[in-house]
């Protein structure tokens, strides 16, 4: 038995532990009395077009073809449509030969990392970051190097990045809009990062890839999310429909290897090889078809926006400090004591279930997932106030 895998399987993530606690507590005191802000599970329904597409596809009659294997990289018509959309939506060059269909962003990342990393390579992660990145990087026999963001919004720290890049750096993962901060990296920052990576690639005579993890691309509130392949050639986009179409359980997404990558066709071959080696071939066939019909659509995110405003405005008015989220559905709030874990324990007294930032590679904050009912947020505000007052009195 592989002991490392066993311990990974046995060790529940912090978020999962809170989820289990939440279920126990709900059974004890009633679901409506627990304010569970732990999970990033979309709370708004998939667009009607998704259900319509499913109904129409399964009614078409050719169920053998519909439910059968597609080619390993995905159905050609699906990949062609997605590539056309990339061209028309973002003005980036793309063709079906650059698209590999996957089971969501997690699979896209695992496959992409395996495709670009060799044993002992380093992958730069921008803290705070999605905790599973460490697991995915290790799976690619590479090593995570965390670089924390700066300022109130955890923006890119270019000088720290410059120091962190070495001859071993294979890639840097960019996640914008970000989980857990809700921050969106501006075009100016991406330009500066691209310039730095070009300089370092030249210095070390190797390609350094940006892996753009984009499950939240469409979840934005009045800001543009720069399309990284338009700024940096060696970019691999890991896209997922989990959040944009509220389809996380259906496991569908894709990898886009920019044709501007050096040796793009070899990198795409490495993606196919990594998919093969990890068993991520032929993403769910019905969902590939749904993606073809609904690519570019977004669930009605006005409810997230309402939640965002209510939570951010109310908490900051009470005296909390938080990153103003420009995208995704998370609020990153400064803990009222140094140890965010102790703060989360205290919040439990008020039935507030928050995630400590340590699990995201940064200390002293908590993440609040606001993909919940508006009413839950409204009713939770007095609990947040009581929690704040407890610290004020001290
Ligand atoms: N990347 C980030 C930043 C996420 O927040 C998530 C899920 O929450 C994923 C990747 C995985 O997404 P998927 O459900 O598409 O695998």
CSV table of C-alpha atoms and ligand atoms in Angstrom, one decimal:
chain,number,residue,atom,x,y,z
A,1,UNK,CA,0.0,0.0,0.0
A,2,UNK,CA,1.1,3.5,-0.7
A,3,UNK,CA,1.3,5.1,2.8
A,4,UNK,CA,1.4,8.7,1.4
A,5,UNK,CA,-1.9,8.1,-0.5
A,6,UNK,CA,-3.4,6.5,2.6
A,7,UNK,CA,-2.6,9.4,4.8
A,8,UNK,CA,-4.0,11.8,2.1
A,9,UNK,CA,-7.2,9.8,2.0
A,10,UNK,CA,-7.5,9.7,5.8
A,11,UNK,CA,-6.7,13.3,6.5
A,12,UNK,CA,-9.9,15.2,5.8
A,13,UNK,CA,-9.4,18.8,4.5
A,14,UNK,CA,-10.2,21.6,7.0
A,15,UNK,CA,-13.2,22.5,4.9
A,16,UNK,CA,-14.5,19.0,5.0
A,17,UNK,CA,-14.1,18.8,8.8
A,18,UNK,CA,-16.1,22.0,9.1
A,19,UNK,CA,-18.7,20.6,6.8
A,20,UNK,CA,-19.0,17.4,9.0
A,21,UNK,CA,-19.3,19.6,12.1
A,22,UNK,CA,-22.0,21.7,10.4
A,23,UNK,CA,-24.1,18.6,9.7
A,24,UNK,CA,-23.8,17.4,13.3
A,25,UNK,CA,-24.7,20.9,14.6
A,26,UNK,CA,-27.6,21.2,12.2
A,27,UNK,CA,-29.0,17.9,13.5
A,28,UNK,CA,-28.7,19.2,17.1
A,29,UNK,CA,-30.1,22.8,16.8
A,30,UNK,CA,-31.8,22.9,13.4
A,31,UNK,CA,-30.3,23.8,10.0
A,32,UNK,CA,-31.7,27.4,10.1
A,33,UNK,CA,-29.7,28.1,13.3
A,34,UNK,CA,-26.3,27.2,11.8
A,35,UNK,CA,-24.5,29.8,9.6
A,36,UNK,CA,-22.3,27.6,7.5
A,37,UNK,CA,-20.0,29.7,5.3
A,38,UNK,CA,-17.5,26.9,4.6
A,39,UNK,CA,-18.2,25.4,1.2
A,40,UNK,CA,-17.8,26.9,-2.2
A,41,UNK,CA,-20.8,25.1,-3.7
A,42,UNK,CA,-22.8,27.3,-6.1
A,43,UNK,CA,-26.1,28.2,-4.5
A,44,UNK,CA,-27.8,29.4,-7.7
A,45,UNK,CA,-29.3,27.1,-10.2
A,46,UNK,CA,-27.8,26.3,-13.6
A,47,UNK,CA,-29.1,28.5,-16.4
A,48,UNK,CA,-32.3,27.1,-18.0
A,49,UNK,CA,-30.3,26.6,-21.2
A,50,UNK,CA,-28.3,23.8,-19.4
A,51,UNK,CA,-31.4,21.9,-18.5
A,52,UNK,CA,-32.9,22.5,-21.9
A,53,UNK,CA,-29.7,21.2,-23.6
A,54,UNK,CA,-29.8,18.0,-21.5
A,55,UNK,CA,-33.4,17.3,-22.2
A,56,UNK,CA,-33.0,18.0,-25.9
A,57,UNK,CA,-29.8,15.8,-26.1
A,58,UNK,CA,-31.3,12.9,-24.3
A,59,UNK,CA,-34.5,13.1,-26.4
A,60,UNK,CA,-32.6,13.1,-29.7
A,61,UNK,CA,-32.7,9.3,-29.8
A,62,UNK,CA,-29.1,8.4,-30.6
A,63,UNK,CA,-28.3,7.5,-27.0
A,64,UNK,CA,-25.5,5.0,-28.0
A,65,UNK,CA,-23.5,7.9,-29.6
A,66,UNK,CA,-24.5,10.3,-26.8
A,67,UNK,CA,-23.3,8.1,-24.0
A,68,UNK,CA,-20.4,6.5,-25.9
A,69,UNK,CA,-16.7,7.3,-25.7
A,70,UNK,CA,-15.5,10.3,-27.5
A,71,UNK,CA,-11.9,10.6,-28.6
A,72,UNK,CA,-9.5,10.9,-25.6
A,73,UNK,CA,-9.1,14.6,-25.9
A,74,UNK,CA,-12.9,15.1,-26.3
A,75,UNK,CA,-15.4,15.3,-29.1
A,76,UNK,CA,-14.1,17.2,-32.1
A,77,UNK,CA,-17.2,19.3,-32.6
A,78,UNK,CA,-17.2,20.3,-28.9
A,79,UNK,CA,-13.6,21.3,-29.0
A,80,UNK,CA,-14.0,23.2,-32.3
A,81,UNK,CA,-16.9,25.2,-30.8
A,82,UNK,CA,-15.0,26.0,-27.6
A,83,UNK,CA,-12.0,27.2,-29.7
A,84,UNK,CA,-14.2,29.4,-31.8
A,85,UNK,CA,-15.6,30.9,-28.6
A,86,UNK,CA,-12.1,31.6,-27.3
A,87,UNK,CA,-11.4,33.4,-30.5
A,88,UNK,CA,-14.5,35.5,-30.5
A,89,UNK,CA,-14.7,36.2,-26.8
A,90,UNK,CA,-11.1,36.9,-26.1
A,91,UNK,CA,-9.5,37.5,-29.5
A,92,UNK,CA,-6.9,34.8,-28.8
A,93,UNK,CA,-5.9,32.4,-31.5
A,94,UNK,CA,-7.3,28.9,-30.8
A,95,UNK,CA,-8.3,25.7,-32.6
A,96,UNK,CA,-9.7,22.3,-31.6
A,97,UNK,CA,-6.1,21.0,-31.6
A,98,UNK,CA,-5.4,23.2,-28.5
A,99,UNK,CA,-8.4,22.0,-26.5
A,100,UNK,CA,-8.5,19.0,-24.1
A,101,UNK,CA,-11.8,18.2,-22.4
A,102,UNK,CA,-11.5,17.3,-18.7
A,103,UNK,CA,-13.5,16.6,-15.5
A,104,UNK,CA,-13.4,20.2,-14.2
A,105,UNK,CA,-10.6,22.4,-13.0
A,106,UNK,CA,-9.1,19.9,-10.6
A,107,UNK,CA,-8.5,17.5,-13.5
A,108,UNK,CA,-7.3,20.3,-15.8
A,109,UNK,CA,-4.7,21.3,-13.2
A,110,UNK,CA,-3.5,17.8,-12.4
A,111,UNK,CA,-3.1,17.0,-16.1
A,112,UNK,CA,-1.4,20.4,-16.9
A,113,UNK,CA,1.0,20.1,-14.0
A,114,UNK,CA,1.9,16.6,-14.9
A,115,UNK,CA,2.4,17.7,-18.5
A,116,UNK,CA,4.9,20.5,-17.8
A,117,UNK,CA,6.8,19.4,-14.6
A,118,UNK,CA,9.7,17.0,-14.3
A,119,UNK,CA,10.9,15.4,-11.0
A,120,UNK,CA,12.1,18.1,-8.6
A,121,UNK,CA,10.7,21.1,-10.6
A,122,UNK,CA,9.2,24.0,-8.7
A,123,UNK,CA,5.7,25.4,-9.1
A,124,UNK,CA,5.0,28.9,-7.7
A,125,UNK,CA,1.8,29.4,-5.9
A,126,UNK,CA,0.4,32.8,-5.0
A,127,UNK,CA,-0.7,32.7,-1.4
A,128,UNK,CA,-3.4,32.7,-0.3
A,129,UNK,CA,-4.3,29.8,-2.6
A,130,UNK,CA,-6.7,26.9,-3.2
A,131,UNK,CA,-5.3,24.2,-0.8
A,132,UNK,CA,-5.5,21.3,-3.3
A,133,UNK,CA,-2.7,22.9,-5.4
A,134,UNK,CA,-0.2,21.4,-3.0
A,135,UNK,CA,-1.6,17.9,-3.6
A,136,UNK,CA,-1.7,18.4,-7.4
A,137,UNK,CA,1.9,19.7,-7.5
A,138,UNK,CA,3.1,16.8,-5.4
A,139,UNK,CA,1.3,14.4,-7.7
A,140,UNK,CA,3.4,15.9,-10.6
A,141,UNK,CA,6.6,15.1,-8.5
A,142,UNK,CA,7.2,18.8,-8.2
A,143,UNK,CA,7.6,21.1,-5.2
A,144,UNK,CA,5.3,24.0,-4.3
A,145,UNK,CA,6.9,27.4,-3.6
A,146,UNK,CA,4.5,29.8,-2.0
A,147,UNK,CA,4.8,33.6,-2.5
A,148,UNK,CA,2.4,35.7,-0.5
A,149,UNK,CA,0.5,38.6,-2.1
A,150,UNK,CA,0.9,42.2,-0.9
A,151,UNK,CA,-1.3,45.0,0.2
A,152,UNK,CA,-4.9,45.0,1.2
A,153,UNK,CA,-5.9,42.9,-1.8
A,154,UNK,CA,-3.0,40.4,-1.8
A,155,UNK,CA,-1.8,41.8,-5.2
A,156,UNK,CA,1.2,40.2,-7.0
A,157,UNK,CA,4.4,40.9,-5.1
A,158,UNK,CA,6.8,41.1,-8.1
A,159,UNK,CA,10.0,41.5,-6.2
A,160,UNK,CA,9.2,38.5,-4.0
A,161,UNK,CA,8.3,36.6,-7.2
A,162,UNK,CA,11.6,37.6,-8.8
A,163,UNK,CA,13.4,36.1,-5.9
A,164,UNK,CA,11.3,32.9,-5.9
A,165,UNK,CA,11.9,32.1,-9.6
A,166,UNK,CA,14.8,29.8,-10.1
A,167,UNK,CA,16.3,27.5,-12.7
A,168,UNK,CA,13.9,24.8,-11.3
A,169,UNK,CA,10.7,26.9,-11.8
A,170,UNK,CA,8.4,25.1,-14.3
A,171,UNK,CA,5.2,27.0,-13.8
A,172,UNK,CA,3.3,29.6,-11.8
A,173,UNK,CA,-0.4,29.1,-11.0
A,174,UNK,CA,-2.5,32.2,-11.4
A,175,UNK,CA,-6.1,32.0,-10.0
A,176,UNK,CA,-8.0,35.2,-10.9
A,177,UNK,CA,-10.8,35.8,-9.8
A,178,UNK,CA,-9.3,34.3,-6.7
A,179,UNK,CA,-10.3,31.7,-4.2
A,180,UNK,CA,-10.2,32.7,-1.3
A,181,UNK,CA,-9.8,36.5,-1.6
A,182,UNK,CA,-12.2,37.4,-4.5
A,183,UNK,CA,-9.4,39.6,-5.9
A,184,UNK,CA,-9.0,40.0,-9.7
A,185,UNK,CA,-5.5,40.6,-11.1
A,186,UNK,CA,-5.3,43.7,-13.2
A,187,UNK,CA,-4.0,43.8,-16.8
A,188,UNK,CA,-1.1,46.0,-15.6
A,189,UNK,CA,-0.1,43.4,-13.1
A,190,UNK,CA,-0.3,40.6,-15.6
A,191,UNK,CA,1.8,42.6,-18.0
A,192,UNK,CA,4.4,43.1,-15.4
A,193,UNK,CA,4.4,39.4,-14.5
A,194,UNK,CA,4.7,38.5,-18.2
A,195,UNK,CA,7.7,40.7,-18.5
A,196,UNK,CA,9.4,39.2,-15.5
A,197,UNK,CA,8.7,35.6,-16.7
A,198,UNK,CA,10.1,36.4,-20.1
A,199,UNK,CA,13.2,37.8,-18.6
A,200,UNK,CA,13.6,34.8,-16.3
A,201,UNK,CA,12.9,32.3,-19.1
A,202,UNK,CA,15.7,34.0,-21.0
A,203,UNK,CA,18.1,34.0,-18.1
A,204,UNK,CA,17.5,30.3,-17.3
A,205,UNK,CA,17.1,29.3,-21.0
A,206,UNK,CA,13.8,27.5,-20.4
A,207,UNK,CA,10.1,28.0,-20.8
A,208,UNK,CA,8.2,29.0,-17.6
A,209,UNK,CA,4.5,28.4,-17.9
A,210,UNK,CA,1.6,30.3,-16.5
A,211,UNK,CA,-1.1,27.9,-15.6
A,212,UNK,CA,-4.3,30.0,-15.4
A,213,UNK,CA,-6.8,28.4,-13.1
A,214,UNK,CA,-10.1,30.0,-14.2
A,215,UNK,CA,-13.2,28.4,-12.7
A,216,UNK,CA,-14.4,31.8,-11.6
A,217,UNK,CA,-13.7,33.7,-14.8
A,218,UNK,CA,-17.4,34.7,-15.4
A,219,UNK,CA,-18.1,35.4,-11.7
A,220,UNK,CA,-17.2,39.1,-11.6
A,221,UNK,CA,-18.8,42.3,-10.3
A,222,UNK,CA,-18.0,45.1,-12.8
A,223,UNK,CA,-14.4,44.3,-13.6
A,224,UNK,CA,-12.6,42.8,-16.6
A,225,UNK,CA,-10.5,39.6,-16.1
A,226,UNK,CA,-7.5,39.9,-18.5
A,227,UNK,CA,-7.2,36.8,-20.7
A,228,UNK,CA,-3.7,35.7,-19.9
A,229,UNK,CA,-2.8,34.0,-23.3
A,230,UNK,CA,-3.1,37.6,-24.7
A,231,UNK,CA,-0.3,38.7,-22.4
A,232,UNK,CA,2.0,35.8,-22.1
A,233,UNK,CA,2.7,33.2,-24.8
A,234,UNK,CA,3.5,30.2,-22.6
A,235,UNK,CA,0.1,30.0,-21.0
A,236,UNK,CA,-2.1,27.0,-20.3
A,237,UNK,CA,-5.7,27.8,-19.3
A,238,UNK,CA,-7.5,25.4,-16.9
A,239,UNK,CA,-11.2,26.1,-17.3
A,240,UNK,CA,-14.2,24.6,-15.6
A,241,UNK,CA,-18.0,25.0,-15.9
A,242,UNK,CA,-18.4,24.1,-12.2
A,243,UNK,CA,-19.1,27.7,-11.1
A,244,UNK,CA,-20.0,29.6,-14.2
A,245,UNK,CA,-22.9,27.1,-15.0
A,246,UNK,CA,-23.4,25.9,-11.4
A,247,UNK,CA,-22.5,22.4,-12.5
A,248,UNK,CA,-19.8,21.3,-10.0
A,249,UNK,CA,-21.1,17.8,-9.6
A,250,UNK,CA,-21.1,17.1,-13.3
A,251,UNK,CA,-17.3,17.4,-13.6
A,252,UNK,CA,-16.7,19.2,-16.9
A,253,UNK,CA,-14.1,21.7,-18.0
A,254,UNK,CA,-11.2,21.9,-20.5
A,255,UNK,CA,-7.5,22.7,-20.9
A,256,UNK,CA,-6.5,25.3,-23.5
A,257,UNK,CA,-2.9,25.1,-24.5
A,258,UNK,CA,-2.3,28.5,-26.2
A,259,UNK,CA,-0.9,27.9,-29.8
A,260,UNK,CA,1.6,30.7,-29.0
A,261,UNK,CA,3.3,28.4,-26.4
A,262,UNK,CA,6.8,27.4,-27.5
A,263,UNK,CA,6.4,23.9,-29.0
A,264,UNK,CA,2.6,24.1,-28.5
A,265,UNK,CA,1.9,20.8,-30.3
A,266,UNK,CA,4.4,19.0,-28.1
A,267,UNK,CA,2.9,20.5,-25.0
A,268,UNK,CA,-0.5,19.5,-26.2
A,269,UNK,CA,0.9,16.0,-26.7
A,270,UNK,CA,2.2,16.0,-23.2
A,271,UNK,CA,-1.3,17.1,-22.0
A,272,UNK,CA,-2.7,14.1,-23.8
A,273,UNK,CA,0.0,11.9,-22.3
A,274,UNK,CA,-0.7,13.2,-18.8
A,275,UNK,CA,-4.4,12.7,-19.3
A,276,UNK,CA,-3.8,9.2,-20.4
A,277,UNK,CA,-1.4,8.4,-17.6
A,278,UNK,CA,-3.8,9.8,-15.0
A,279,UNK,CA,-6.8,8.1,-16.5
A,280,UNK,CA,-8.5,11.4,-17.4
A,281,UNK,CA,-9.5,10.5,-21.0
A,282,UNK,CA,-12.8,11.1,-22.6
A,283,UNK,CA,-14.5,13.6,-20.2
A,284,UNK,CA,-18.2,12.8,-19.6
A,285,UNK,CA,-19.8,12.7,-23.0
A,286,UNK,CA,-23.2,14.1,-22.3
A,287,UNK,CA,-21.6,17.0,-20.4
A,288,UNK,CA,-19.2,17.7,-23.2
A,289,UNK,CA,-22.3,18.3,-25.4
A,290,UNK,CA,-23.9,20.5,-22.8
A,291,UNK,CA,-20.6,22.5,-22.6
A,292,UNK,CA,-20.8,22.9,-26.4
A,293,UNK,CA,-24.3,24.3,-26.2
A,294,UNK,CA,-23.7,26.5,-23.1
A,295,UNK,CA,-20.1,27.6,-23.3
A,296,UNK,CA,-19.9,31.4,-22.5
A,297,UNK,CA,-23.1,31.5,-20.6
A,298,UNK,CA,-23.2,32.3,-16.9
A,299,UNK,CA,-25.8,31.5,-14.2
A,300,UNK,CA,-27.6,34.5,-12.9
A,301,UNK,CA,-24.9,35.8,-10.5
A,302,UNK,CA,-26.9,38.8,-9.4
A,303,UNK,CA,-27.7,37.0,-6.1
A,304,UNK,CA,-24.0,36.5,-5.4
A,305,UNK,CA,-23.6,40.2,-6.0
A,306,UNK,CA,-26.4,41.0,-3.5
A,307,UNK,CA,-24.8,38.7,-0.9
A,308,UNK,CA,-21.4,40.2,-1.5
A,309,UNK,CA,-22.6,43.8,-1.0
A,310,UNK,CA,-24.6,43.0,2.1
A,311,UNK,CA,-21.8,41.0,3.7
A,312,UNK,CA,-18.9,43.3,2.8
A,313,UNK,CA,-20.8,46.5,3.7
A,314,UNK,CA,-22.2,45.2,7.0
A,315,UNK,CA,-19.0,43.6,8.2
A,316,UNK,CA,-16.8,46.6,7.4
A,317,UNK,CA,-19.3,48.9,9.0
A,318,UNK,CA,-19.1,46.8,12.2
A,319,UNK,CA,-15.3,47.3,12.1
A,320,UNK,CA,-14.1,44.1,10.4
A,321,UNK,CA,-11.3,44.5,7.8
A,322,UNK,CA,-11.9,42.5,4.5
A,323,UNK,CA,-10.7,42.4,0.9
A,324,UNK,CA,-13.4,43.9,-1.2
A,325,UNK,CA,-14.2,41.0,-3.5
A,326,UNK,CA,-14.3,41.8,-7.3
A,327,UNK,CA,-15.1,38.2,-8.3
A,328,UNK,CA,-15.8,34.6,-7.2
A,329,UNK,CA,-18.0,34.2,-4.1
A,330,UNK,CA,-15.7,34.5,-1.2
A,331,UNK,CA,-15.0,37.2,1.4
A,332,UNK,CA,-11.6,37.2,3.0
A,333,UNK,CA,-11.8,38.8,6.4
A,334,UNK,CA,-9.0,39.7,8.9
A,335,UNK,CA,-9.2,37.5,12.0
A,336,UNK,CA,-9.7,39.5,15.2
A,337,UNK,CA,-6.9,37.7,16.8
A,338,UNK,CA,-3.5,36.5,15.5
A,339,UNK,CA,-4.5,32.8,15.4
A,340,UNK,CA,-7.3,32.5,12.8
A,341,UNK,CA,-8.0,28.9,14.1
A,342,UNK,CA,-8.7,30.2,17.6
A,343,UNK,CA,-10.9,33.0,16.0
A,344,UNK,CA,-12.9,30.3,14.1
A,345,UNK,CA,-13.4,28.3,17.2
A,346,UNK,CA,-14.8,31.4,19.0
A,347,UNK,CA,-17.0,32.1,16.0
A,348,UNK,CA,-18.5,28.7,16.5
A,349,UNK,CA,-20.0,29.9,19.8
A,350,UNK,CA,-22.3,32.1,17.6
A,351,UNK,CA,-22.9,29.2,15.1
A,352,UNK,CA,-20.7,31.0,12.5
A,353,UNK,CA,-18.7,28.4,10.5
A,354,UNK,CA,-15.7,30.1,8.9
A,355,UNK,CA,-12.6,28.6,7.3
A,356,UNK,CA,-9.2,29.7,8.8
A,357,UNK,CA,-6.7,31.0,6.2
A,358,UNK,CA,-3.9,28.7,7.3
A,359,UNK,CA,-5.3,26.1,5.0
A,360,UNK,CA,-4.8,28.6,2.1
A,361,UNK,CA,-1.2,29.2,2.9
A,362,UNK,CA,-1.6,32.6,4.7
A,363,UNK,CA,-2.2,33.4,8.3
A,364,UNK,CA,-4.5,35.7,10.2
A,365,UNK,CA,-7.6,35.6,8.0
A,366,UNK,CA,-10.8,33.7,7.5
A,367,UNK,CA,-12.7,32.8,4.4
A,368,UNK,CA,-16.5,33.3,4.2
A,369,UNK,CA,-18.2,31.6,1.2
A,370,UNK,CA,-21.2,33.7,0.4
A,371,UNK,CA,-22.8,31.3,-2.0
A,372,UNK,CA,-25.6,30.9,0.5
A,373,UNK,CA,-29.2,32.2,0.7
A,374,UNK,CA,-29.5,36.0,1.2
A,375,UNK,CA,-31.6,35.4,4.2
A,376,UNK,CA,-28.8,33.3,5.9
A,377,UNK,CA,-26.5,36.3,5.5
A,378,UNK,CA,-29.1,38.7,6.9
A,379,UNK,CA,-29.8,36.5,9.9
A,380,UNK,CA,-26.0,35.9,10.5
A,381,UNK,CA,-25.2,39.6,10.9
A,382,UNK,CA,-26.2,39.8,14.6
A,383,UNK,CA,-23.9,36.8,15.2
A,384,UNK,CA,-21.0,38.6,13.4
A,385,UNK,CA,-21.7,41.7,15.5
A,386,UNK,CA,-21.7,39.8,18.8
A,387,UNK,CA,-18.4,38.1,17.8
A,388,UNK,CA,-16.9,41.5,17.0
A,389,UNK,CA,-18.1,43.0,20.3
A,390,UNK,CA,-16.6,40.1,22.3
A,391,UNK,CA,-13.2,41.3,21.0
A,392,UNK,CA,-14.0,45.0,21.5
A,393,UNK,CA,-14.8,44.5,25.2
A,394,UNK,CA,-11.4,42.9,25.8
B,1,LIG,N1,-9.5,25.8,-8.5
B,1,LIG,C1,-10.1,26.6,-7.6
B,1,LIG,C2,-9.4,27.9,-7.3
B,1,LIG,C3,-11.3,26.2,-7.0
B,1,LIG,O1,-11.8,27.0,-6.1
B,1,LIG,C4,-11.8,25.0,-7.3
B,1,LIG,C5,-13.1,24.5,-6.7
B,1,LIG,O2,-13.6,25.1,-5.7
B,1,LIG,C6,-11.2,24.2,-8.3
B,1,LIG,C7,-10.0,24.6,-8.9
B,1,LIG,C8,-11.7,22.9,-8.7
B,1,LIG,O3,-12.9,23.1,-9.5
B,1,LIG,P1,-13.6,21.9,-10.2
B,1,LIG,O4,-14.9,21.6,-9.4
B,1,LIG,O5,-14.0,22.4,-11.5
B,1,LIG,O6,-12.7,20.7,-10.2
